[in-house]
Short mmCIF file of C-alpha atoms in Angstrom, two decimals:
data_model
loop_
_atom_site.label_atom_id
_atom_site.label_comp_id
_atom_site.label_asym_id
_atom_site.label_seq_id
_atom_site.Cartn_x
_atom_site.Cartn_y
_atom_site.Cartn_z
CA MET A 10 98.04 115.91 57.69
CA PRO A 11 96.38 115.35 61.08
CA LEU A 12 98.43 113.57 63.69
CA THR A 13 97.31 110.10 64.63
CA PRO A 14 96.22 110.15 68.28
CA LEU A 15 98.41 108.11 70.56
CA PRO A 16 96.80 105.02 72.04
CA HIS A 17 95.79 105.47 75.63
CA HIS A 18 97.97 103.82 78.26
CA PRO A 19 97.25 103.69 81.99
CA ALA A 20 99.27 106.22 83.92
CA ALA A 21 102.37 104.66 85.38
CA PRO A 22 102.45 104.71 89.17
CA PRO A 23 104.87 107.30 90.50
CA THR A 24 108.29 106.10 91.53
CA LEU A 25 108.32 105.91 95.30
CA SER A 26 111.03 105.35 97.84
CA ASP A 27 110.59 102.49 100.28
CA SER A 28 109.63 104.90 103.06
CA ASP A 29 107.05 106.67 100.87
CA ARG A 30 105.64 103.32 99.74
CA ASN A 31 105.27 102.23 103.35
CA ALA A 32 103.67 105.56 104.23
CA LEU A 33 101.20 105.19 101.36
CA HIS A 34 100.32 101.67 102.49
CA ASP A 35 99.79 102.92 106.03
CA LEU A 36 97.59 105.74 104.71
CA TYR A 37 95.34 103.25 102.88
CA VAL A 38 95.01 101.12 106.02
CA ARG A 39 94.23 104.06 108.32
CA GLY A 40 91.87 105.66 105.82
CA THR A 41 89.82 102.52 105.10
CA PRO A 42 87.16 101.12 107.49
CA GLU A 43 88.11 97.80 109.10
CA ASN A 44 85.08 96.04 107.60
CA THR A 45 86.17 97.17 104.13
CA LEU A 46 89.73 95.95 104.71
CA ARG A 47 88.40 92.54 105.75
CA ALA A 48 86.19 92.43 102.64
CA TYR A 49 89.18 93.33 100.46
CA GLU A 50 91.19 90.49 102.00
CA ARG A 51 88.43 87.91 101.47
CA ASP A 52 87.82 89.07 97.91
CA LEU A 53 91.51 89.01 97.02
CA ILE A 54 91.78 85.43 98.28
CA TYR A 55 88.72 84.43 96.25
CA ILE A 56 89.79 86.22 93.06
CA SER A 57 93.31 84.80 93.23
CA ALA A 58 92.00 81.27 93.74
CA TRP A 59 89.47 81.63 90.91
CA LYS A 60 92.09 82.81 88.43
CA ALA A 61 94.58 80.13 89.42
CA LEU A 62 91.94 77.46 88.82
CA ARG A 63 90.62 79.07 85.63
CA ALA A 64 94.16 79.41 84.19
CA ALA A 65 94.09 75.82 82.94
CA HIS A 66 91.23 76.80 80.60
CA THR A 67 92.31 80.33 79.60
CA GLY A 68 96.05 79.92 79.21
CA LEU A 69 96.53 83.45 80.53
CA GLY A 70 98.60 82.59 83.57
CA ALA A 71 97.60 81.66 87.09
CA ALA A 72 98.79 84.79 88.88
CA LEU A 73 96.90 88.09 88.95
CA ARG A 74 98.20 90.75 86.56
CA TRP A 75 98.17 94.52 86.94
CA PRO A 76 96.36 95.71 85.00
CA GLU A 77 94.32 92.57 84.53
CA GLN A 78 93.23 91.64 81.01
CA GLU A 79 89.70 91.89 79.66
CA GLU A 80 90.04 88.24 78.59
CA VAL A 81 90.09 87.40 82.31
CA ALA A 82 87.44 89.87 83.49
CA LEU A 83 84.80 88.60 81.07
CA PRO A 84 85.00 84.88 82.11
CA PHE A 85 84.88 86.02 85.73
CA ILE A 86 81.52 87.66 85.08
CA LEU A 87 80.22 84.78 82.96
CA ASP A 88 81.22 82.17 85.55
CA HIS A 89 79.28 84.03 88.25
CA THR A 90 76.06 84.82 86.38
CA ARG A 91 74.98 81.21 85.72
CA ASP A 92 73.39 78.46 87.77
CA LEU A 93 75.96 75.71 87.34
CA ARG A 94 73.97 72.85 88.88
CA GLU A 95 72.79 71.63 85.47
CA ALA A 96 76.03 72.42 83.63
CA ALA A 97 78.01 69.60 82.04
CA LYS A 98 80.78 68.05 84.13
CA SER A 99 83.29 69.21 81.52
CA ASP A 100 82.15 72.85 81.81
CA PRO A 101 85.20 74.87 82.98
CA ALA A 102 83.04 77.18 85.08
CA LYS A 103 81.53 74.20 86.93
CA GLN A 104 84.91 72.58 87.48
CA VAL A 105 86.32 75.78 88.92
CA ALA A 106 83.24 76.30 91.11
CA GLU A 107 83.49 72.78 92.52
CA ALA A 108 87.15 73.35 93.34
CA LEU A 109 86.28 76.60 95.09
CA ILE A 110 83.58 74.81 97.08
CA ASN A 111 86.10 72.18 98.17
CA ARG A 112 88.37 74.97 99.40
CA GLY A 113 85.55 76.55 101.36
CA LEU A 114 85.56 79.69 99.20
CA ARG A 115 82.18 79.14 97.55
CA LYS A 116 78.98 77.80 99.08
CA SER A 117 77.29 76.07 96.14
CA LEU A 118 76.88 75.83 92.37
CA VAL A 119 73.91 78.18 92.53
CA CYS A 120 74.43 81.53 90.83
CA PRO A 121 75.81 83.94 93.45
CA ALA A 122 73.73 86.96 94.38
CA PRO A 123 74.37 89.95 92.09
CA SER A 124 75.41 91.95 95.16
CA THR A 125 78.16 89.42 95.92
CA LEU A 126 79.55 89.66 92.41
CA ASP A 127 79.26 93.46 92.50
CA ARG A 128 81.29 93.57 95.70
CA ARG A 129 84.06 91.35 94.33
CA ILE A 130 84.27 93.40 91.14
CA ALA A 131 84.35 96.59 93.23
CA SER A 132 87.26 95.17 95.23
CA TRP A 133 89.11 94.16 92.06
CA ARG A 134 88.64 97.66 90.67
CA ALA A 135 89.84 99.15 93.97
CA PHE A 136 93.03 97.08 93.74
CA HIS A 137 93.67 98.65 90.32
CA ARG A 138 93.06 102.17 91.66
CA MET A 139 95.55 101.53 94.46
CA LYS A 140 98.13 100.79 91.78
CA ASN A 141 97.11 103.83 89.70
CA LEU A 142 95.86 101.56 86.90
CA GLU A 143 92.65 101.34 84.90
CA SER A 144 90.41 98.36 85.48
CA PRO A 145 89.29 95.98 82.70
CA PHE A 146 85.79 96.16 84.17
CA ASP A 147 85.43 99.66 82.71
CA ALA A 148 85.60 98.36 79.12
CA PRO A 149 82.24 98.73 77.26
CA LEU A 150 81.81 95.00 76.56
CA ILE A 151 82.59 94.07 80.18
CA LYS A 152 80.22 96.73 81.56
CA GLN A 153 77.45 95.55 79.25
CA ALA A 154 77.96 91.91 80.20
CA ARG A 155 77.79 92.85 83.88
CA ALA A 156 74.56 94.79 83.37
CA LYS A 157 72.94 91.89 81.48
CA GLY A 158 74.14 89.43 84.10
CA ARG A 159 72.69 91.54 86.90
CA LYS A 160 69.27 91.54 85.25
CA ALA A 161 69.41 87.82 84.44
CA ALA A 162 70.31 86.91 88.03
CA ALA A 163 68.01 89.43 89.71
CA ARG A 164 66.23 88.10 92.76
CA SER A 165 64.28 89.46 95.66
CA PRO A 166 66.80 90.52 98.30
CA ALA A 167 66.73 88.32 101.38
CA PRO A 168 66.33 90.32 104.61
CA LYS A 169 69.38 90.42 106.85
CA SER A 170 67.09 89.46 109.72
CA ALA A 171 64.10 87.19 109.20
CA HIS A 172 62.00 89.41 111.50
CA PRO A 173 62.53 92.90 112.88
CA ILE A 174 63.06 93.18 116.62
CA THR A 175 60.27 95.64 117.29
CA LYS A 176 59.62 97.11 120.73
CA GLU A 177 57.37 94.19 121.67
CA VAL A 178 60.06 91.63 120.81
CA LEU A 179 62.73 93.74 122.52
CA GLU A 180 60.70 93.81 125.74
CA ASP A 181 60.56 90.01 125.67
CA LEU A 182 64.35 89.86 125.33
CA LEU A 183 64.88 92.36 128.15
CA ALA A 184 62.64 90.29 130.41
CA THR A 185 65.19 87.46 130.22
CA CYS A 186 67.99 89.70 131.57
CA ASP A 187 68.30 89.25 135.33
CA GLY A 188 70.37 91.22 137.84
CA ALA A 189 73.53 89.14 137.38
CA MET A 190 76.47 90.76 135.61
CA ARG A 191 75.71 88.97 132.34
CA GLY A 192 72.10 90.10 132.46
CA VAL A 193 73.12 93.70 133.25
CA ARG A 194 75.50 93.69 130.29
CA ASP A 195 73.03 92.14 127.86
CA ARG A 196 70.25 94.52 128.88
CA ALA A 197 72.50 97.51 128.26
CA LEU A 198 73.78 96.08 124.96
CA LEU A 199 70.31 95.35 123.61
CA MET A 200 68.87 98.70 124.66
CA LEU A 201 71.82 100.67 123.29
CA GLY A 202 71.80 98.68 120.05
CA TRP A 203 68.09 99.37 119.55
CA ALA A 204 67.45 102.81 121.04
CA SER A 205 70.50 104.56 119.54
CA GLY A 206 69.10 104.02 116.06
CA GLY A 207 69.63 100.31 115.42
CA ARG A 208 73.36 99.81 115.63
CA ARG A 209 75.11 97.11 113.63
CA ARG A 210 76.81 94.38 115.66
CA SER A 211 80.23 95.57 114.46
CA GLU A 212 79.43 99.08 115.71
CA ILE A 213 78.34 97.75 119.10
CA ALA A 214 81.49 95.66 119.44
CA GLN A 215 83.76 98.58 118.49
CA LEU A 216 82.35 101.01 121.06
CA MET A 217 84.95 102.14 123.59
CA HIS A 218 84.52 103.79 126.98
CA GLU A 219 85.90 107.01 125.55
CA ASN A 220 83.09 107.02 122.96
CA VAL A 221 80.53 107.49 125.76
CA SER A 222 79.85 110.71 127.68
CA LEU A 223 78.03 110.32 131.00
CA LYS A 224 78.36 113.99 132.03
CA GLU A 225 74.69 114.80 131.47
CA PHE A 226 73.22 111.60 132.83
CA LYS A 227 72.62 112.68 136.42
CA THR A 228 71.34 116.15 135.49
CA LYS A 229 69.40 115.45 132.29
CA GLY A 230 69.25 111.66 132.01
CA LEU A 231 71.18 111.75 128.73
CA ILE A 232 74.16 109.70 127.55
CA TRP A 233 75.95 110.77 124.38
CA LEU A 234 77.65 108.35 122.00
CA GLN A 235 80.39 109.39 119.61
CA MET A 236 81.29 106.51 117.32
CA VAL A 237 84.55 106.85 115.43
CA GLU A 238 82.94 105.66 112.21
CA SER A 239 80.12 103.54 110.85
CA LYS A 240 79.38 101.72 107.62
CA THR A 241 77.89 104.87 106.15
CA THR A 242 80.12 107.53 107.75
CA SER A 243 83.86 108.10 107.75
CA LYS A 244 86.19 108.70 110.67
CA GLY A 245 85.50 112.08 112.25
CA GLU A 246 82.22 112.54 110.36
CA THR A 247 79.88 110.44 112.50
CA PRO A 248 77.40 112.69 114.35
CA ARG A 249 76.80 112.25 118.07
CA LEU A 250 73.99 109.91 119.05
CA VAL A 251 71.93 110.12 122.22
CA LEU A 252 70.50 107.64 124.70
CA LYS A 253 67.77 108.65 127.13
CA GLY A 254 65.27 107.07 129.51
CA ARG A 255 65.53 103.35 130.22
CA ALA A 256 68.29 102.83 127.67
CA ALA A 257 70.50 105.46 129.31
CA GLN A 258 69.78 103.99 132.75
CA ALA A 259 70.68 100.48 131.58
CA LEU A 260 73.99 101.61 130.08
CA TYR A 261 74.90 103.70 133.13
CA HIS A 262 74.15 100.75 135.42
CA TRP A 263 76.40 98.46 133.34
CA VAL A 264 79.32 100.91 133.29
CA GLU A 265 79.07 101.41 137.05
CA ALA A 266 78.55 97.74 137.91
CA ALA A 267 81.45 96.59 135.74
CA THR A 268 83.62 99.56 136.85
CA ILE A 269 84.57 100.31 133.25
CA THR A 270 86.88 103.33 133.07
CA GLU A 271 88.66 102.65 129.78
CA GLY A 272 88.83 100.23 126.85
CA GLY A 273 85.98 98.30 125.30
CA LEU A 274 82.47 99.27 126.44
CA PHE A 275 81.02 95.77 126.33
CA ARG A 276 83.20 93.03 127.77
CA ALA A 277 83.34 89.27 127.93
CA ILE A 278 82.28 87.86 131.30
CA SER A 279 83.98 84.97 133.10
CA LYS A 280 82.16 81.87 134.33
CA SER A 281 82.25 83.34 137.82
CA GLY A 282 80.44 86.46 136.55
CA ARG A 283 83.41 88.82 136.51
CA PRO A 284 83.84 91.30 133.63
CA LEU A 285 87.05 90.63 131.70
CA PRO A 286 89.28 93.17 129.94
CA ARG A 287 88.56 91.52 126.58
CA PRO A 288 85.96 93.41 124.52
CA LEU A 289 83.17 91.54 122.76
CA SER A 290 83.58 90.57 119.11
CA PRO A 291 80.82 91.09 116.52
CA ASP A 292 80.19 87.33 116.63
CA ALA A 293 79.72 87.54 120.42
CA VAL A 294 77.01 90.17 119.86
CA TYR A 295 75.33 87.74 117.45
CA GLN A 296 75.46 84.98 120.07
CA ILE A 297 73.96 87.24 122.75
CA VAL A 298 70.99 88.17 120.56
CA ARG A 299 70.50 84.52 119.60
CA TYR A 300 70.71 83.42 123.25
CA ARG A 301 68.19 86.00 124.46
CA LEU A 302 65.77 85.14 121.65
CA LYS A 303 65.94 81.48 122.67
CA LEU A 304 65.35 82.31 126.35
CA ALA A 305 62.36 84.44 125.35
CA GLY A 306 60.83 81.47 123.54
CA TYR A 307 61.39 82.53 119.94
CA PRO A 308 62.27 79.83 117.35
CA ASP A 309 65.76 79.41 115.93
CA GLY A 310 66.44 81.84 113.13
CA PHE A 311 63.67 84.23 114.18
CA ALA A 312 65.99 87.23 114.04
CA SER A 313 69.63 88.26 113.84
CA PRO A 314 71.40 91.30 115.35
CA HIS A 315 70.34 93.25 112.26
CA GLY A 316 66.84 92.86 113.64
CA LEU A 317 67.74 95.60 116.14
CA ARG A 318 68.30 97.93 113.20
CA SER A 319 65.28 96.90 111.15
CA GLY A 320 63.17 96.78 114.32
CA PHE A 321 64.07 100.35 115.28
CA LEU A 322 63.02 101.68 111.86
CA THR A 323 59.91 99.52 111.74
CA GLN A 324 58.86 100.75 115.19
CA ALA A 325 59.55 104.33 114.17
CA ALA A 326 57.21 103.85 111.23
CA LEU A 327 54.56 102.20 113.41
CA ASP A 328 54.72 105.07 115.89
CA GLY A 329 54.51 107.70 113.15
CA ALA A 330 57.99 109.16 113.67
CA PRO A 331 59.20 111.19 110.66
CA ILE A 332 61.61 109.18 108.57
CA GLN A 333 64.16 112.01 108.70
CA ALA A 334 64.19 111.81 112.50
CA ALA A 335 64.70 108.04 112.42
CA MET A 336 67.50 108.36 109.87
CA ARG A 337 69.20 110.94 112.09
CA LEU A 338 69.81 108.10 114.56
CA SER A 339 70.08 105.10 112.23
CA LEU A 340 72.62 107.01 110.07
CA HIS A 341 71.12 105.63 106.88
CA ARG A 342 72.71 107.40 103.95
CA SER A 343 70.00 106.37 101.49
CA MET A 344 66.45 107.62 101.94
CA ALA A 345 65.29 104.80 99.63
CA GLN A 346 66.85 102.17 101.90
CA ALA A 347 65.21 103.51 105.05
CA GLN A 348 61.92 104.05 103.21
CA LYS A 349 61.57 100.28 102.68
CA TYR A 350 60.77 99.78 106.36
CA TYR A 351 58.22 102.58 106.28
CA ASP A 352 56.67 101.21 103.08
CA ASP A 353 56.13 97.78 104.66
CA VAL A 354 54.24 99.38 107.55
CA ASP A 355 52.28 101.72 105.27
CA VAL A 356 51.11 98.81 103.12
CA ALA A 357 50.01 96.79 106.14
CA GLU A 358 48.05 99.75 107.54
CA ASN A 359 46.61 100.82 104.17
CA PRO A 360 42.77 100.64 104.32
CA ALA A 361 42.69 99.47 100.68
CA ALA A 362 44.37 96.23 101.78
CA ASP A 363 41.28 95.38 103.86
CA LEU A 364 38.54 95.96 101.29
CA LEU A 365 37.36 92.37 101.41
CA GLY A 366 36.88 92.60 105.15
#
């Protein structure tokens, strides 16, 4: 008589001492990018609030459980794959959504973007992995519901910047940077952010003096950048990036003028025009780009800091640079993602698009 297979149970987390538990926690923190940690924190706050509010309708308890139940995972997907504007006032999903809006955790009753839901589910699954538990989102029914919901809510992705900051736009921004300390800093920031491959604002803000090598500037006109990590690379795996020409000159001038010998590369500047020890935040980088666009005469919302990234790749495509060479600097991990910028240029330059004259 064959033995009846034992039902599967998630592996129990190993018994750890307090010191080992603290060491494991520290390992997770040190081994996870800061942007990911911030996303985990936001998602945990949102998920906890959603379940606490939904508990009145599910009767499954307000606190998160480990592992979480499929009876909770499925409503989470269903609540976030519908446009709730036309839902009845008594609809539990609408009531929960309105409460989340009042708490500032949700923007509207419109169905969230599939990417937003994907990220929150990914965080929830990551929390289970950290506890050595299986996630309810791996169950066949839950996976199928998520796939159907993704198709039902599919939409054209909105660009992170309304327009790319191509070389022409960048030149307009640089023309607004005078010889004052703030202008010297902004010129260096914009040129580094663009010419080094289109750096994200978080990457610009995180650059330290020790990440920059000026040894070859006077002999070869080169400045080397060694970022600790990026969105697509882990600590210790980010290749060196190079600045040359005007971009290298602008950065060298800023470092010399501000007498930066350690700490953050780009600093806040006092009202009197003196560089401060405090490094810029990612939001400060956003404000600088916005300010320079306004000075250059561009309308509000014309571009965001991500326009430096999209503009670099768009210009590379316009100038006929091989996509592999552009990706070597932009550090795109996905060829398909980088190809989108090249495709837009190719379509615009395609002779078949001008058949009507």
